[in-house]
Amino acid sequence: MFELAILGLLQESPMHGYELRKELTAKLGAIRAAISYGSLYPTLRRLQAAGWITEACETPPDAEEVPPLTSRRGRVVYKITAEGKERFAELIAQTGPETYEDTGFGVHFAFFARTDRATRLRILEGRRRKVEERREGLRDVLSRAAERLDAYTLELQRHGLDACEREVRWLEELIANERSGRAPDVGGPREDNSPHPPGQSRREPERP
């Protein structure tokens, strides 16, 4: 998933390591915590060894433009290669079980604009099945063992069930849009009780 995210971002434009970290945070949003930034540079080195990305140094500025005590050494810029673009196309087309899990689904969803509709639909349907299974497991726990759970554990189970139910509704809306050829509606704010993507919390209303 980290490989897919990096190749996808570098396909948009070449970037420094710092820019990649910043864009990964912006692109992946709430699921970014699942990706270790300590593995960014080792992953970049591995992608470079595979021939999927390359690096070059920016031309350092002229001496008179360099502020005092500032290094003139150019920064490394990472660029995707033709082979890297082929690898990205291969990864973005995958629809296996790993694309239904929380992190895998989140990364693939972040690049849905560059995924064909049939692949998007398969991933959405697989994710819906996954969340429905999770929802049914929580319902089973609540029906069989609710009386043995303390109040806080019970509330946590109910919270998880509520999150699953919201996500299933959200996924069903997306699936319906895909089948009819419509893009998601992002024109206005969500209602308070509308479903949200996994890991994304509702925004609190601004206080006067």
mmCIF file of C-alpha atoms in Angstrom:
data_model
loop_
_atom_site.group_PDB
_atom_site.id
_atom_site.type_symbol
_atom_site.label_atom_id
_atom_site.label_comp_id
_atom_site.label_asym_id
_atom_site.label_seq_id
_atom_site.Cartn_x
_atom_site.Cartn_y
_atom_site.Cartn_z
ATOM 1 C CA MET A 1 0.000 0.000 0.000
ATOM 2 C CA PHE A 2 2.869 2.392 0.786
ATOM 3 C CA GLU A 3 4.410 1.548 -2.582
ATOM 4 C CA LEU A 4 1.126 2.308 -4.340
ATOM 5 C CA ALA A 5 0.763 5.637 -2.529
ATOM 6 C CA ILE A 6 4.306 6.786 -3.333
ATOM 7 C CA LEU A 7 4.139 5.803 -7.002
ATOM 8 C CA GLY A 8 0.732 7.450 -7.325
ATOM 9 C CA LEU A 9 1.964 10.727 -5.884
ATOM 10 C CA LEU A 10 5.157 10.749 -7.972
ATOM 11 C CA GLN A 11 3.064 10.153 -11.065
ATOM 12 C CA GLU A 12 1.420 13.506 -10.358
ATOM 13 C CA SER A 13 4.769 15.313 -10.120
ATOM 14 C CA PRO A 14 8.381 14.826 -8.954
ATOM 15 C CA MET A 15 8.843 15.493 -5.240
ATOM 16 C CA HIS A 16 11.404 15.805 -2.472
ATOM 17 C CA GLY A 17 11.132 13.427 0.463
ATOM 18 C CA TYR A 18 9.629 16.168 2.633
ATOM 19 C CA GLU A 19 7.046 16.962 -0.049
ATOM 20 C CA LEU A 20 6.164 13.291 -0.291
ATOM 21 C CA ARG A 21 5.552 13.123 3.454
ATOM 22 C CA LYS A 22 3.376 16.217 3.284
ATOM 23 C CA GLU A 23 1.365 14.929 0.323
ATOM 24 C CA LEU A 24 0.948 11.481 1.873
ATOM 25 C CA THR A 25 -0.548 13.164 4.924
ATOM 26 C CA ALA A 26 -2.895 15.277 2.804
ATOM 27 C CA LYS A 27 -3.865 12.470 0.417
ATOM 28 C CA LEU A 28 -4.392 9.691 2.915
ATOM 29 C CA GLY A 29 -5.959 11.772 5.668
ATOM 30 C CA ALA A 30 -7.210 9.746 8.605
ATOM 31 C CA ILE A 31 -5.451 6.508 7.579
ATOM 32 C CA ARG A 32 -1.991 8.086 7.478
ATOM 33 C CA ALA A 33 -1.298 6.820 11.003
ATOM 34 C CA ALA A 34 -1.329 3.270 9.634
ATOM 35 C CA ILE A 35 1.738 4.044 7.515
ATOM 36 C CA SER A 36 5.099 4.409 9.233
ATOM 37 C CA TYR A 37 6.991 7.441 7.993
ATOM 38 C CA GLY A 38 10.123 5.779 9.337
ATOM 39 C CA SER A 39 9.811 3.425 6.374
ATOM 40 C CA LEU A 40 9.531 6.207 3.762
ATOM 41 C CA TYR A 41 13.194 6.430 2.785
ATOM 42 C CA PRO A 42 13.835 2.657 2.910
ATOM 43 C CA THR A 43 10.807 2.260 0.614
ATOM 44 C CA LEU A 44 12.136 4.968 -1.704
ATOM 45 C CA ARG A 45 15.482 3.152 -1.891
ATOM 46 C CA ARG A 46 13.711 -0.131 -2.662
ATOM 47 C CA LEU A 47 11.620 1.476 -5.406
ATOM 48 C CA GLN A 48 14.756 3.021 -6.847
ATOM 49 C CA ALA A 49 16.567 -0.325 -6.818
ATOM 50 C CA ALA A 50 13.625 -1.863 -8.677
ATOM 51 C CA GLY A 51 13.891 0.817 -11.342
ATOM 52 C CA TRP A 52 10.451 2.286 -10.586
ATOM 53 C CA ILE A 53 11.715 5.685 -9.464
ATOM 54 C CA THR A 54 14.873 7.674 -10.003
ATOM 55 C CA GLU A 55 16.435 10.604 -8.228
ATOM 56 C CA ALA A 56 18.185 13.773 -9.265
ATOM 57 C CA CYS A 57 19.554 16.766 -7.416
ATOM 58 C CA GLU A 58 18.052 20.172 -7.959
ATOM 59 C CA THR A 59 20.514 22.682 -9.342
ATOM 60 C CA PRO A 60 21.762 24.652 -6.331
ATOM 61 C CA PRO A 61 21.181 28.400 -6.434
ATOM 62 C CA ASP A 62 23.940 30.843 -7.300
ATOM 63 C CA ALA A 63 26.337 31.662 -4.514
ATOM 64 C CA GLU A 64 25.028 35.200 -4.055
ATOM 65 C CA GLU A 65 21.494 33.837 -3.624
ATOM 66 C CA VAL A 66 22.450 31.473 -0.812
ATOM 67 C CA PRO A 67 21.599 32.843 2.646
ATOM 68 C CA PRO A 68 24.438 32.813 5.199
ATOM 69 C CA LEU A 69 25.106 29.457 6.888
ATOM 70 C CA THR A 70 22.916 27.683 4.325
ATOM 71 C CA SER A 71 24.214 24.668 2.398
ATOM 72 C CA ARG A 72 24.455 24.981 -1.397
ATOM 73 C CA ARG A 73 23.935 21.237 -1.834
ATOM 74 C CA GLY A 74 20.966 20.493 -4.089
ATOM 75 C CA ARG A 75 18.019 18.590 -2.652
ATOM 76 C CA VAL A 76 17.163 15.135 -3.969
ATOM 77 C CA VAL A 77 14.070 15.018 -6.158
ATOM 78 C CA TYR A 78 12.322 11.682 -6.749
ATOM 79 C CA LYS A 79 10.747 10.979 -10.130
ATOM 80 C CA ILE A 80 8.716 8.047 -11.398
ATOM 81 C CA THR A 81 10.097 6.082 -14.367
ATOM 82 C CA ALA A 82 8.223 4.468 -17.254
ATOM 83 C CA GLU A 83 8.591 1.136 -15.433
ATOM 84 C CA GLY A 84 7.227 2.781 -12.288
ATOM 85 C CA LYS A 85 4.148 3.948 -14.172
ATOM 86 C CA GLU A 86 3.572 0.373 -15.345
ATOM 87 C CA ARG A 87 3.970 -0.852 -11.767
ATOM 88 C CA PHE A 88 1.473 1.741 -10.526
ATOM 89 C CA ALA A 89 -1.046 0.647 -13.179
ATOM 90 C CA GLU A 90 -0.561 -2.953 -12.047
ATOM 91 C CA LEU A 91 -1.078 -2.099 -8.366
ATOM 92 C CA ILE A 92 -4.086 0.174 -8.925
ATOM 93 C CA ALA A 93 -5.849 -2.599 -10.850
ATOM 94 C CA GLN A 94 -5.598 -5.117 -7.990
ATOM 95 C CA THR A 95 -8.871 -6.108 -6.321
ATOM 96 C CA GLY A 96 -7.790 -8.811 -3.873
ATOM 97 C CA PRO A 97 -8.807 -9.166 -0.219
ATOM 98 C CA GLU A 98 -6.083 -6.749 0.884
ATOM 99 C CA THR A 99 -7.943 -3.953 -0.910
ATOM 100 C CA TYR A 100 -10.957 -4.497 1.360
ATOM 101 C CA GLU A 101 -9.033 -3.979 4.616
ATOM 102 C CA ASP A 102 -8.982 -0.574 6.304
ATOM 103 C CA THR A 103 -5.574 0.648 5.120
ATOM 104 C CA GLY A 104 -5.656 -1.065 1.727
ATOM 105 C CA PHE A 105 -9.098 0.274 0.957
ATOM 106 C CA GLY A 106 -8.174 3.784 2.083
ATOM 107 C CA VAL A 107 -5.072 3.945 -0.124
ATOM 108 C CA HIS A 108 -6.889 2.563 -3.170
ATOM 109 C CA PHE A 109 -9.823 4.907 -2.583
ATOM 110 C CA ALA A 110 -7.428 7.880 -2.515
ATOM 111 C CA PHE A 111 -6.519 7.041 -6.133
ATOM 112 C CA PHE A 112 -9.986 6.079 -7.375
ATOM 113 C CA ALA A 113 -9.926 8.983 -9.844
ATOM 114 C CA ARG A 114 -7.250 7.056 -11.753
ATOM 115 C CA THR A 115 -8.933 3.658 -11.401
ATOM 116 C CA ASP A 116 -11.338 2.253 -13.983
ATOM 117 C CA ARG A 117 -14.983 1.946 -12.991
ATOM 118 C CA ALA A 118 -15.095 -1.872 -13.025
ATOM 119 C CA THR A 119 -12.164 -2.033 -10.589
ATOM 120 C CA ARG A 120 -13.673 0.652 -8.347
ATOM 121 C CA LEU A 121 -16.933 -1.277 -8.228
ATOM 122 C CA ARG A 122 -15.242 -4.576 -7.307
ATOM 123 C CA ILE A 123 -13.286 -2.910 -4.496
ATOM 124 C CA LEU A 124 -16.361 -1.109 -3.154
ATOM 125 C CA GLU A 125 -18.427 -4.301 -3.187
ATOM 126 C CA GLY A 126 -15.617 -6.248 -1.503
ATOM 127 C CA ARG A 127 -15.266 -3.544 1.135
ATOM 128 C CA ARG A 128 -19.007 -3.596 1.751
ATOM 129 C CA ARG A 129 -18.920 -7.369 2.320
ATOM 130 C CA LYS A 130 -16.001 -6.926 4.706
ATOM 131 C CA VAL A 131 -17.767 -4.247 6.749
ATOM 132 C CA GLU A 132 -21.033 -6.217 6.733
ATOM 133 C CA GLU A 133 -19.176 -9.203 8.191
ATOM 134 C CA ARG A 134 -17.707 -6.944 10.873
ATOM 135 C CA ARG A 135 -21.157 -5.497 11.567
ATOM 136 C CA GLU A 136 -22.713 -8.934 11.953
ATOM 137 C CA GLY A 137 -19.933 -9.980 14.320
ATOM 138 C CA LEU A 138 -20.616 -6.966 16.514
ATOM 139 C CA ARG A 139 -24.346 -7.645 16.460
ATOM 140 C CA ASP A 140 -23.659 -11.209 17.534
ATOM 141 C CA VAL A 141 -21.505 -10.019 20.442
ATOM 142 C CA LEU A 142 -24.200 -7.604 21.567
ATOM 143 C CA SER A 143 -26.980 -10.175 21.325
ATOM 144 C CA ARG A 144 -25.077 -12.976 23.067
ATOM 145 C CA ALA A 145 -22.910 -11.259 25.635
ATOM 146 C CA ALA A 146 -24.307 -7.783 26.271
ATOM 147 C CA GLU A 147 -25.319 -8.659 29.814
ATOM 148 C CA ARG A 148 -21.762 -9.811 30.631
ATOM 149 C CA LEU A 149 -20.073 -6.629 29.371
ATOM 150 C CA ASP A 150 -19.376 -3.638 31.560
ATOM 151 C CA ALA A 151 -20.947 -0.333 30.541
ATOM 152 C CA TYR A 152 -17.834 1.025 28.806
ATOM 153 C CA THR A 153 -17.102 -2.120 26.816
ATOM 154 C CA LEU A 154 -20.745 -2.274 25.814
ATOM 155 C CA GLU A 155 -20.643 1.348 24.672
ATOM 156 C CA LEU A 156 -17.498 0.632 22.646
ATOM 157 C CA GLN A 157 -19.207 -2.282 20.895
ATOM 158 C CA ARG A 158 -22.219 -0.111 20.119
ATOM 159 C CA HIS A 159 -19.956 2.615 18.775
ATOM 160 C CA GLY A 160 -18.268 0.096 16.487
ATOM 161 C CA LEU A 161 -21.631 -1.176 15.277
ATOM 162 C CA ASP A 162 -22.824 2.351 14.577
ATOM 163 C CA ALA A 163 -19.652 3.074 12.583
ATOM 164 C CA CYS A 164 -20.139 -0.099 10.527
ATOM 165 C CA GLU A 165 -23.756 0.749 9.766
ATOM 166 C CA ARG A 166 -22.791 4.264 8.638
ATOM 167 C CA GLU A 167 -20.025 2.923 6.420
ATOM 168 C CA VAL A 168 -22.295 0.336 4.814
ATOM 169 C CA ARG A 169 -24.758 3.097 3.904
ATOM 170 C CA TRP A 170 -21.914 5.204 2.528
ATOM 171 C CA LEU A 171 -20.598 2.292 0.454
ATOM 172 C CA GLU A 172 -24.061 1.477 -0.870
ATOM 173 C CA GLU A 173 -24.410 5.088 -2.022
ATOM 174 C CA LEU A 174 -21.031 4.937 -3.773
ATOM 175 C CA ILE A 175 -21.861 1.599 -5.403
ATOM 176 C CA ALA A 176 -25.165 2.982 -6.680
ATOM 177 C CA ASN A 177 -23.323 5.987 -8.111
ATOM 178 C CA GLU A 178 -20.757 3.770 -9.847
ATOM 179 C CA ARG A 179 -23.443 1.581 -11.387
ATOM 180 C CA SER A 180 -25.249 4.632 -12.737
ATOM 181 C CA GLY A 181 -22.054 6.335 -13.905
ATOM 182 C CA ARG A 182 -22.254 9.222 -11.425
ATOM 183 C CA ALA A 183 -19.370 10.656 -9.427
ATOM 184 C CA PRO A 184 -19.726 11.111 -5.636
ATOM 185 C CA ASP A 185 -21.626 14.229 -4.615
ATOM 186 C CA VAL A 186 -19.117 16.584 -3.011
ATOM 187 C CA GLY A 187 -21.014 19.794 -3.646
ATOM 188 C CA GLY A 188 -22.266 20.512 -0.148
ATOM 189 C CA PRO A 189 -21.820 19.670 3.527
ATOM 190 C CA ARG A 190 -22.992 16.316 4.846
ATOM 191 C CA GLU A 191 -26.001 16.106 7.052
ATOM 192 C CA ASP A 192 -25.320 15.240 10.677
ATOM 193 C CA ASN A 193 -26.575 11.677 10.304
ATOM 194 C CA SER A 194 -25.018 10.950 6.925
ATOM 195 C CA PRO A 195 -22.386 8.215 6.527
ATOM 196 C CA HIS A 196 -18.705 9.111 6.556
ATOM 197 C CA PRO A 197 -15.642 7.375 5.102
ATOM 198 C CA PRO A 198 -13.848 4.971 7.460
ATOM 199 C CA GLY A 199 -11.697 6.772 10.000
ATOM 200 C CA GLN A 200 -13.116 10.185 9.191
ATOM 201 C CA SER A 201 -14.879 11.917 12.044
ATOM 202 C CA ARG A 202 -17.712 14.364 11.745
ATOM 203 C CA ARG A 203 -16.670 17.992 11.786
ATOM 204 C CA GLU A 204 -17.874 19.875 14.807
ATOM 205 C CA PRO A 205 -19.910 22.996 14.023
ATOM 206 C CA GLU A 206 -18.010 26.222 14.428
ATOM 207 C CA ARG A 207 -18.735 28.142 17.586
ATOM 208 C CA PRO A 208 -19.618 31.812 17.320
#
